[in-house]
Amino acid sequence: MNKSELVSQVAESAGLTKVEAEKALKSVLEAIAKALAKDESVTLIGFGSFSVTTRAARTGRNPQTGKEIKIAEKKVVKFNVGKNLKESVCAKPKAGCGCGCKTDKLKKK
């Protein structure tokens, strides 16, 4: 699904025009981006949480030459999936399916 398809779906389900839905989506994404830029986390209960973490400096390898290179530390955005989203993605929930849904806690017989 791309942005325009998402806007269309939001407009339809919320009873908004596509222009209103696009404006709302843009506002939500901007708010998330601003919070992350300030090193704040954003939690949408049931959906997931966005946070900023620092990836440590490390030594890598240039794939063309094979030479070692130093890769500097940098900040990256991390997303942790929420319980409800995890369960809705599980296509065939069954005991111990491994997807992290509530049935994972059940023992297989």
mmCIF file of N, CA and C in Angstrom:
data_model
loop_
_atom_site.group_PDB
_atom_site.id
_atom_site.type_symbol
_atom_site.label_atom_id
_atom_site.label_comp_id
_atom_site.label_asym_id
_atom_site.label_seq_id
_atom_site.Cartn_x
_atom_site.Cartn_y
_atom_site.Cartn_z
ATOM 1 N N MET A 1 0.857 -1.170 0.000
ATOM 2 C CA MET A 1 0.000 0.000 0.000
ATOM 3 C C MET A 1 0.902 1.232 0.000
ATOM 4 N N ASN A 2 0.625 2.160 -0.889
ATOM 5 C CA ASN A 2 1.396 3.401 -0.906
ATOM 6 C C ASN A 2 0.602 4.522 -0.235
ATOM 7 N N LYS A 3 1.179 5.710 -0.206
ATOM 8 C CA LYS A 3 0.568 6.821 0.523
ATOM 9 C C LYS A 3 -0.813 7.183 -0.026
ATOM 10 N N SER A 4 -0.960 7.250 -1.337
ATOM 11 C CA SER A 4 -2.258 7.639 -1.898
ATOM 12 C C SER A 4 -3.326 6.589 -1.609
ATOM 13 N N GLU A 5 -2.944 5.314 -1.608
ATOM 14 C CA GLU A 5 -3.898 4.259 -1.260
ATOM 15 C C GLU A 5 -4.289 4.353 0.212
ATOM 16 N N LEU A 6 -3.326 4.664 1.061
ATOM 17 C CA LEU A 6 -3.605 4.839 2.487
ATOM 18 C C LEU A 6 -4.543 6.021 2.703
ATOM 19 N N VAL A 7 -4.286 7.121 2.017
ATOM 20 C CA VAL A 7 -5.148 8.303 2.123
ATOM 21 C C VAL A 7 -6.566 7.948 1.700
ATOM 22 N N SER A 8 -6.716 7.221 0.606
ATOM 23 C CA SER A 8 -8.047 6.820 0.130
ATOM 24 C C SER A 8 -8.770 5.958 1.154
ATOM 25 N N GLN A 9 -8.045 5.022 1.753
ATOM 26 C CA GLN A 9 -8.664 4.138 2.744
ATOM 27 C C GLN A 9 -9.063 4.911 3.998
ATOM 28 N N VAL A 10 -8.204 5.821 4.452
ATOM 29 C CA VAL A 10 -8.522 6.634 5.631
ATOM 30 C C VAL A 10 -9.732 7.509 5.338
ATOM 31 N N ALA A 11 -9.763 8.112 4.165
ATOM 32 C CA ALA A 11 -10.883 8.976 3.789
ATOM 33 C C ALA A 11 -12.193 8.197 3.804
ATOM 34 N N GLU A 12 -12.163 7.006 3.242
ATOM 35 C CA GLU A 12 -13.370 6.183 3.176
ATOM 36 C C GLU A 12 -13.832 5.737 4.561
ATOM 37 N N SER A 13 -12.908 5.239 5.375
ATOM 38 C CA SER A 13 -13.305 4.701 6.679
ATOM 39 C C SER A 13 -13.672 5.787 7.685
ATOM 40 N N ALA A 14 -13.114 6.989 7.532
ATOM 41 C CA ALA A 14 -13.398 8.069 8.485
ATOM 42 C C ALA A 14 -14.446 9.047 7.967
ATOM 43 N N GLY A 15 -14.918 8.838 6.756
ATOM 44 C CA GLY A 15 -15.919 9.737 6.197
ATOM 45 C C GLY A 15 -15.366 11.122 5.899
ATOM 46 N N LEU A 16 -14.131 11.174 5.432
ATOM 47 C CA LEU A 16 -13.474 12.437 5.105
ATOM 48 C C LEU A 16 -13.250 12.525 3.604
ATOM 49 N N THR A 17 -12.964 13.736 3.144
ATOM 50 C CA THR A 17 -12.535 13.869 1.760
ATOM 51 C C THR A 17 -11.082 13.419 1.692
ATOM 52 N N LYS A 18 -10.612 13.149 0.489
ATOM 53 C CA LYS A 18 -9.212 12.732 0.341
ATOM 54 C C LYS A 18 -8.266 13.853 0.756
ATOM 55 N N VAL A 19 -8.659 15.088 0.507
ATOM 56 C CA VAL A 19 -7.833 16.236 0.893
ATOM 57 C C VAL A 19 -7.716 16.303 2.415
ATOM 58 N N GLU A 20 -8.836 16.124 3.113
ATOM 59 C CA GLU A 20 -8.821 16.145 4.581
ATOM 60 C C GLU A 20 -8.006 14.977 5.141
ATOM 61 N N ALA A 21 -8.181 13.803 4.551
ATOM 62 C CA ALA A 21 -7.449 12.622 5.015
ATOM 63 C C ALA A 21 -5.952 12.785 4.786
ATOM 64 N N GLU A 22 -5.574 13.354 3.646
ATOM 65 C CA GLU A 22 -4.153 13.563 3.363
ATOM 66 C C GLU A 22 -3.554 14.574 4.333
ATOM 67 N N LYS A 23 -4.322 15.617 4.648
ATOM 68 C CA LYS A 23 -3.858 16.629 5.601
ATOM 69 C C LYS A 23 -3.674 16.004 6.988
ATOM 70 N N ALA A 24 -4.617 15.162 7.399
ATOM 71 C CA ALA A 24 -4.531 14.497 8.703
ATOM 72 C C ALA A 24 -3.328 13.556 8.757
ATOM 73 N N LEU A 25 -3.137 12.772 7.707
ATOM 74 C CA LEU A 25 -2.007 11.848 7.664
ATOM 75 C C LEU A 25 -0.689 12.605 7.700
ATOM 76 N N LYS A 26 -0.611 13.678 6.930
ATOM 77 C CA LYS A 26 0.604 14.493 6.903
ATOM 78 C C LYS A 26 0.899 15.061 8.292
ATOM 79 N N SER A 27 -0.134 15.518 8.990
ATOM 80 C CA SER A 27 0.035 16.069 10.337
ATOM 81 C C SER A 27 0.537 15.016 11.317
ATOM 82 N N VAL A 28 -0.015 13.821 11.241
ATOM 83 C CA VAL A 28 0.409 12.731 12.129
ATOM 84 C C VAL A 28 1.870 12.378 11.871
ATOM 85 N N LEU A 29 2.234 12.230 10.600
ATOM 86 C CA LEU A 29 3.611 11.869 10.264
ATOM 87 C C LEU A 29 4.593 12.961 10.671
ATOM 88 N N GLU A 30 4.205 14.229 10.501
ATOM 89 C CA GLU A 30 5.065 15.342 10.920
ATOM 90 C C GLU A 30 5.249 15.357 12.431
ATOM 91 N N ALA A 31 4.176 15.087 13.168
ATOM 92 C CA ALA A 31 4.260 15.068 14.632
ATOM 93 C C ALA A 31 5.194 13.951 15.103
ATOM 94 N N ILE A 32 5.102 12.792 14.475
ATOM 95 C CA ILE A 32 5.991 11.678 14.827
ATOM 96 C C ILE A 32 7.433 12.049 14.516
ATOM 97 N N ALA A 33 7.664 12.617 13.334
ATOM 98 C CA ALA A 33 9.026 12.999 12.929
ATOM 99 C C ALA A 33 9.613 14.053 13.863
ATOM 100 N N LYS A 34 8.807 15.038 14.266
ATOM 101 C CA LYS A 34 9.293 16.087 15.173
ATOM 102 C C LYS A 34 9.668 15.504 16.533
ATOM 103 N N ALA A 35 8.844 14.603 17.040
ATOM 104 C CA ALA A 35 9.136 13.977 18.335
ATOM 105 C C ALA A 35 10.425 13.164 18.257
ATOM 106 N N LEU A 36 10.593 12.405 17.189
ATOM 107 C CA LEU A 36 11.803 11.596 17.034
ATOM 108 C C LEU A 36 13.036 12.475 16.868
ATOM 109 N N ALA A 37 12.887 13.613 16.197
ATOM 110 C CA ALA A 37 14.010 14.541 16.024
ATOM 111 C C ALA A 37 14.475 15.098 17.363
ATOM 112 N N LYS A 38 13.564 15.136 18.345
ATOM 113 C CA LYS A 38 13.908 15.610 19.692
ATOM 114 C C LYS A 38 14.279 14.448 20.616
ATOM 115 N N ASP A 39 14.570 13.284 20.042
ATOM 116 C CA ASP A 39 14.915 12.067 20.793
ATOM 117 C C ASP A 39 13.796 11.600 21.720
ATOM 118 N N GLU A 40 12.572 11.916 21.384
ATOM 119 C CA GLU A 40 11.423 11.435 22.155
ATOM 120 C C GLU A 40 10.893 10.177 21.480
ATOM 121 N N SER A 41 10.258 9.319 22.260
ATOM 122 C CA SER A 41 9.631 8.145 21.658
ATOM 123 C C SER A 41 8.147 8.434 21.457
ATOM 124 N N VAL A 42 7.548 7.727 20.518
ATOM 125 C CA VAL A 42 6.126 7.882 20.218
ATOM 126 C C VAL A 42 5.488 6.507 20.362
ATOM 127 N N THR A 43 4.518 6.396 21.264
ATOM 128 C CA THR A 43 3.857 5.120 21.501
ATOM 129 C C THR A 43 2.398 5.205 21.091
ATOM 130 N N LEU A 44 1.997 4.298 20.225
ATOM 131 C CA LEU A 44 0.605 4.170 19.812
ATOM 132 C C LEU A 44 0.156 2.814 20.346
ATOM 133 N N ILE A 45 -0.500 2.830 21.492
ATOM 134 C CA ILE A 45 -0.833 1.597 22.203
ATOM 135 C C ILE A 45 -1.588 0.637 21.283
ATOM 136 N N GLY A 46 -1.124 -0.585 21.258
ATOM 137 C CA GLY A 46 -1.712 -1.619 20.420
ATOM 138 C C GLY A 46 -1.094 -1.691 19.034
ATOM 139 N N PHE A 47 -0.581 -0.565 18.533
ATOM 140 C CA PHE A 47 0.026 -0.529 17.201
ATOM 141 C C PHE A 47 1.532 -0.727 17.281
ATOM 142 N N GLY A 48 2.182 0.096 18.115
ATOM 143 C CA GLY A 48 3.626 -0.025 18.267
ATOM 144 C C GLY A 48 4.233 1.262 18.766
ATOM 145 N N SER A 49 5.554 1.276 18.853
ATOM 146 C CA SER A 49 6.235 2.480 19.318
ATOM 147 C C SER A 49 7.469 2.760 18.474
ATOM 148 N N PHE A 50 7.687 4.041 18.224
ATOM 149 C CA PHE A 50 8.848 4.522 17.493
ATOM 150 C C PHE A 50 9.809 5.117 18.512
ATOM 151 N N SER A 51 11.085 4.859 18.351
ATOM 152 C CA SER A 51 12.083 5.457 19.230
ATOM 153 C C SER A 51 13.373 5.659 18.445
ATOM 154 N N VAL A 52 14.241 6.495 18.999
ATOM 155 C CA VAL A 52 15.537 6.751 18.381
ATOM 156 C C VAL A 52 16.594 6.065 19.226
ATOM 157 N N THR A 53 17.476 5.353 18.582
ATOM 158 C CA THR A 53 18.565 4.686 19.270
ATOM 159 C C THR A 53 19.863 4.986 18.523
ATOM 160 N N THR A 54 20.965 4.892 19.228
ATOM 161 C CA THR A 54 22.260 5.150 18.603
ATOM 162 C C THR A 54 22.924 3.830 18.251
ATOM 163 N N ARG A 55 23.243 3.682 16.981
ATOM 164 C CA ARG A 55 23.967 2.494 16.530
ATOM 165 C C ARG A 55 25.449 2.768 16.742
ATOM 166 N N ALA A 56 26.123 1.913 17.469
ATOM 167 C CA ALA A 56 27.531 2.109 17.824
ATOM 168 C C ALA A 56 28.426 2.095 16.587
ATOM 169 N N ALA A 57 29.552 2.789 16.712
ATOM 170 C CA ALA A 57 30.554 2.765 15.649
ATOM 171 C C ALA A 57 31.075 1.339 15.511
ATOM 172 N N ARG A 58 31.440 0.984 14.299
ATOM 173 C CA ARG A 58 31.930 -0.375 14.084
ATOM 174 C C ARG A 58 32.860 -0.416 12.881
ATOM 175 N N THR A 59 33.534 -1.517 12.738
ATOM 176 C CA THR A 59 34.403 -1.722 11.589
ATOM 177 C C THR A 59 33.652 -2.561 10.570
ATOM 178 N N GLY A 60 33.618 -2.069 9.347
ATOM 179 C CA GLY A 60 32.957 -2.795 8.272
ATOM 180 C C GLY A 60 33.968 -3.166 7.203
ATOM 181 N N ARG A 61 33.472 -3.633 6.091
ATOM 182 C CA ARG A 61 34.358 -4.029 5.003
ATOM 183 C C ARG A 61 33.773 -3.528 3.689
ATOM 184 N N ASN A 62 34.627 -2.913 2.871
ATOM 185 C CA ASN A 62 34.216 -2.461 1.547
ATOM 186 C C ASN A 62 34.021 -3.702 0.679
ATOM 187 N N PRO A 63 32.811 -3.929 0.165
ATOM 188 C CA PRO A 63 32.555 -5.155 -0.590
ATOM 189 C C PRO A 63 33.327 -5.239 -1.910
ATOM 190 N N GLN A 64 33.725 -4.093 -2.461
ATOM 191 C CA GLN A 64 34.454 -4.116 -3.734
ATOM 192 C C GLN A 64 35.941 -4.394 -3.547
ATOM 193 N N THR A 65 36.529 -3.798 -2.496
ATOM 194 C CA THR A 65 37.975 -3.939 -2.303
ATOM 195 C C THR A 65 38.336 -4.913 -1.193
ATOM 196 N N GLY A 66 37.410 -5.152 -0.284
ATOM 197 C CA GLY A 66 37.687 -6.026 0.848
ATOM 198 C C GLY A 66 38.412 -5.323 1.984
ATOM 199 N N LYS A 67 38.721 -4.046 1.810
ATOM 200 C CA LYS A 67 39.420 -3.293 2.854
ATOM 201 C C LYS A 67 38.484 -2.985 4.011
ATOM 202 N N GLU A 68 39.068 -2.970 5.217
ATOM 203 C CA GLU A 68 38.288 -2.589 6.392
ATOM 204 C C GLU A 68 38.048 -1.090 6.360
ATOM 205 N N ILE A 69 36.844 -0.698 6.767
ATOM 206 C CA ILE A 69 36.509 0.722 6.868
ATOM 207 C C ILE A 69 35.847 0.968 8.211
ATOM 208 N N LYS A 70 35.998 2.185 8.703
ATOM 209 C CA LYS A 70 35.359 2.552 9.966
ATOM 210 C C LYS A 70 34.001 3.161 9.650
ATOM 211 N N ILE A 71 32.991 2.640 10.318
ATOM 212 C CA ILE A 71 31.634 3.154 10.165
ATOM 213 C C ILE A 71 31.301 3.899 11.450
ATOM 214 N N ALA A 72 31.003 5.184 11.317
ATOM 215 C CA ALA A 72 30.740 6.032 12.481
ATOM 216 C C ALA A 72 29.412 5.660 13.137
ATOM 217 N N GLU A 73 29.296 6.006 14.424
ATOM 218 C CA GLU A 73 28.018 5.789 15.097
ATOM 219 C C GLU A 73 26.993 6.726 14.481
ATOM 220 N N LYS A 74 25.728 6.303 14.532
ATOM 221 C CA LYS A 74 24.669 7.164 14.022
ATOM 222 C C LYS A 74 23.359 6.836 14.707
ATOM 223 N N LYS A 75 22.453 7.794 14.644
ATOM 224 C CA LYS A 75 21.129 7.595 15.220
ATOM 225 C C LYS A 75 20.230 6.948 14.175
ATOM 226 N N VAL A 76 19.437 5.993 14.635
ATOM 227 C CA VAL A 76 18.498 5.302 13.754
ATOM 228 C C VAL A 76 17.136 5.225 14.440
ATOM 229 N N VAL A 77 16.096 5.155 13.630
ATOM 230 C CA VAL A 77 14.737 5.023 14.156
ATOM 231 C C VAL A 77 14.433 3.536 14.302
ATOM 232 N N LYS A 78 13.867 3.196 15.445
ATOM 233 C CA LYS A 78 13.519 1.811 15.757
ATOM 234 C C LYS A 78 12.005 1.742 15.929
ATOM 235 N N PHE A 79 11.384 0.664 15.445
ATOM 236 C CA PHE A 79 9.945 0.464 15.615
ATOM 237 C C PHE A 79 9.720 -0.874 16.286
ATOM 238 N N ASN A 80 9.002 -0.847 17.401
ATOM 239 C CA ASN A 80 8.612 -2.073 18.100
ATOM 240 C C ASN A 80 7.128 -2.296 17.861
ATOM 241 N N VAL A 81 6.788 -3.455 17.374
ATOM 242 C CA VAL A 81 5.405 -3.775 17.041
ATOM 243 C C VAL A 81 4.582 -3.971 18.305
ATOM 244 N N GLY A 82 3.376 -3.402 18.322
ATOM 245 C CA GLY A 82 2.469 -3.548 19.450
ATOM 246 C C GLY A 82 1.722 -4.870 19.405
ATOM 247 N N LYS A 83 1.156 -5.233 20.522
ATOM 248 C CA LYS A 83 0.477 -6.522 20.675
ATOM 249 C C LYS A 83 -0.673 -6.705 19.680
ATOM 250 N N ASN A 84 -1.547 -5.708 19.562
ATOM 251 C CA ASN A 84 -2.704 -5.848 18.672
ATOM 252 C C ASN A 84 -2.286 -5.994 17.213
ATOM 253 N N LEU A 85 -1.303 -5.219 16.790
ATOM 254 C CA LEU A 85 -0.820 -5.314 15.414
ATOM 255 C C LEU A 85 -0.183 -6.674 15.168
ATOM 256 N N LYS A 86 0.601 -7.128 16.118
ATOM 257 C CA LYS A 86 1.267 -8.426 15.999
ATOM 258 C C LYS A 86 0.231 -9.535 15.829
ATOM 259 N N GLU A 87 -0.835 -9.468 16.614
ATOM 260 C CA GLU A 87 -1.870 -10.496 16.544
ATOM 261 C C GLU A 87 -2.684 -10.401 15.264
ATOM 262 N N SER A 88 -2.913 -9.191 14.754
ATOM 263 C CA SER A 88 -3.699 -9.061 13.527
ATOM 264 C C SER A 88 -2.915 -9.515 12.301
ATOM 265 N N VAL A 89 -1.595 -9.484 12.376
ATOM 266 C CA VAL A 89 -0.754 -9.916 11.261
ATOM 267 C C VAL A 89 -0.639 -11.435 11.212
ATOM 268 N N CYS A 90 -0.803 -12.076 12.342
ATOM 269 C CA CYS A 90 -0.698 -13.534 12.415
ATOM 270 C C CYS A 90 -1.861 -14.132 11.622
ATOM 271 N N ALA A 91 -1.560 -14.673 10.449
ATOM 272 C CA ALA A 91 -2.598 -15.169 9.551
ATOM 273 C C ALA A 91 -3.311 -16.406 10.091
ATOM 274 N N LYS A 92 -2.559 -17.304 10.680
ATOM 275 C CA LYS A 92 -3.138 -18.547 11.177
ATOM 276 C C LYS A 92 -2.713 -18.758 12.615
ATOM 277 N N PRO A 93 -3.345 -18.050 13.555
ATOM 278 C CA PRO A 93 -2.929 -18.213 14.941
ATOM 279 C C PRO A 93 -3.122 -19.648 15.416
ATOM 280 N N LYS A 94 -2.079 -20.193 15.942
ATOM 281 C CA LYS A 94 -2.138 -21.536 16.515
ATOM 282 C C LYS A 94 -1.113 -21.601 17.630
ATOM 283 N N ALA A 95 -1.263 -22.541 18.491
ATOM 284 C CA ALA A 95 -0.358 -22.657 19.630
ATOM 285 C C ALA A 95 1.084 -22.779 19.162
ATOM 286 N N GLY A 96 1.915 -21.871 19.652
ATOM 287 C CA GLY A 96 3.341 -21.926 19.344
ATOM 288 C C GLY A 96 3.694 -21.582 17.912
ATOM 289 N N CYS A 97 2.915 -20.701 17.266
ATOM 290 C CA CYS A 97 3.166 -20.392 15.853
ATOM 291 C C CYS A 97 4.438 -19.583 15.635
ATOM 292 N N GLY A 98 4.960 -18.936 16.685
ATOM 293 C CA GLY A 98 6.228 -18.231 16.572
ATOM 294 C C GLY A 98 6.137 -16.787 16.129
ATOM 295 N N CYS A 99 4.932 -16.274 15.915
ATOM 296 C CA CYS A 99 4.806 -14.897 15.435
ATOM 297 C C CYS A 99 4.729 -13.893 16.581
ATOM 298 N N GLY A 100 4.640 -14.352 17.785
ATOM 299 C CA GLY A 100 4.570 -13.454 18.930
ATOM 300 C C GLY A 100 3.154 -13.136 19.373
ATOM 301 N N CYS A 101 2.152 -13.755 18.778
ATOM 302 C CA CYS A 101 0.765 -13.477 19.166
ATOM 303 C C CYS A 101 0.422 -14.208 20.466
ATOM 304 N N LYS A 102 -0.793 -13.990 20.943
ATOM 305 C CA LYS A 102 -1.177 -14.556 22.241
ATOM 306 C C LYS A 102 -1.172 -16.082 22.244
ATOM 307 N N THR A 103 -1.324 -16.713 21.079
ATOM 308 C CA THR A 103 -1.328 -18.177 21.057
ATOM 309 C C THR A 103 0.061 -18.763 21.243
ATOM 310 N N ASP A 104 1.101 -17.952 21.083
ATOM 311 C CA ASP A 104 2.468 -18.440 21.291
ATOM 312 C C ASP A 104 2.677 -18.942 22.709
ATOM 313 N N LYS A 105 1.890 -18.424 23.640
ATOM 314 C CA LYS A 105 2.045 -18.801 25.039
ATOM 315 C C LYS A 105 1.409 -20.159 25.321
ATOM 316 N N LEU A 106 0.573 -20.613 24.396
ATOM 317 C CA LEU A 106 -0.074 -21.911 24.563
ATOM 318 C C LEU A 106 0.882 -23.009 24.121
ATOM 319 N N LYS A 107 0.798 -24.134 24.757
ATOM 320 C CA LYS A 107 1.677 -25.251 24.407
ATOM 321 C C LYS A 107 1.034 -26.087 23.307
ATOM 322 N N LYS A 108 1.876 -26.554 22.390
ATOM 323 C CA LYS A 108 1.389 -27.481 21.366
ATOM 324 C C LYS A 108 1.166 -28.839 22.011
ATOM 325 N N LYS A 109 0.155 -29.538 21.545
ATOM 326 C CA LYS A 109 -0.131 -30.877 22.081
ATOM 327 C C LYS A 109 0.349 -31.924 21.119
#
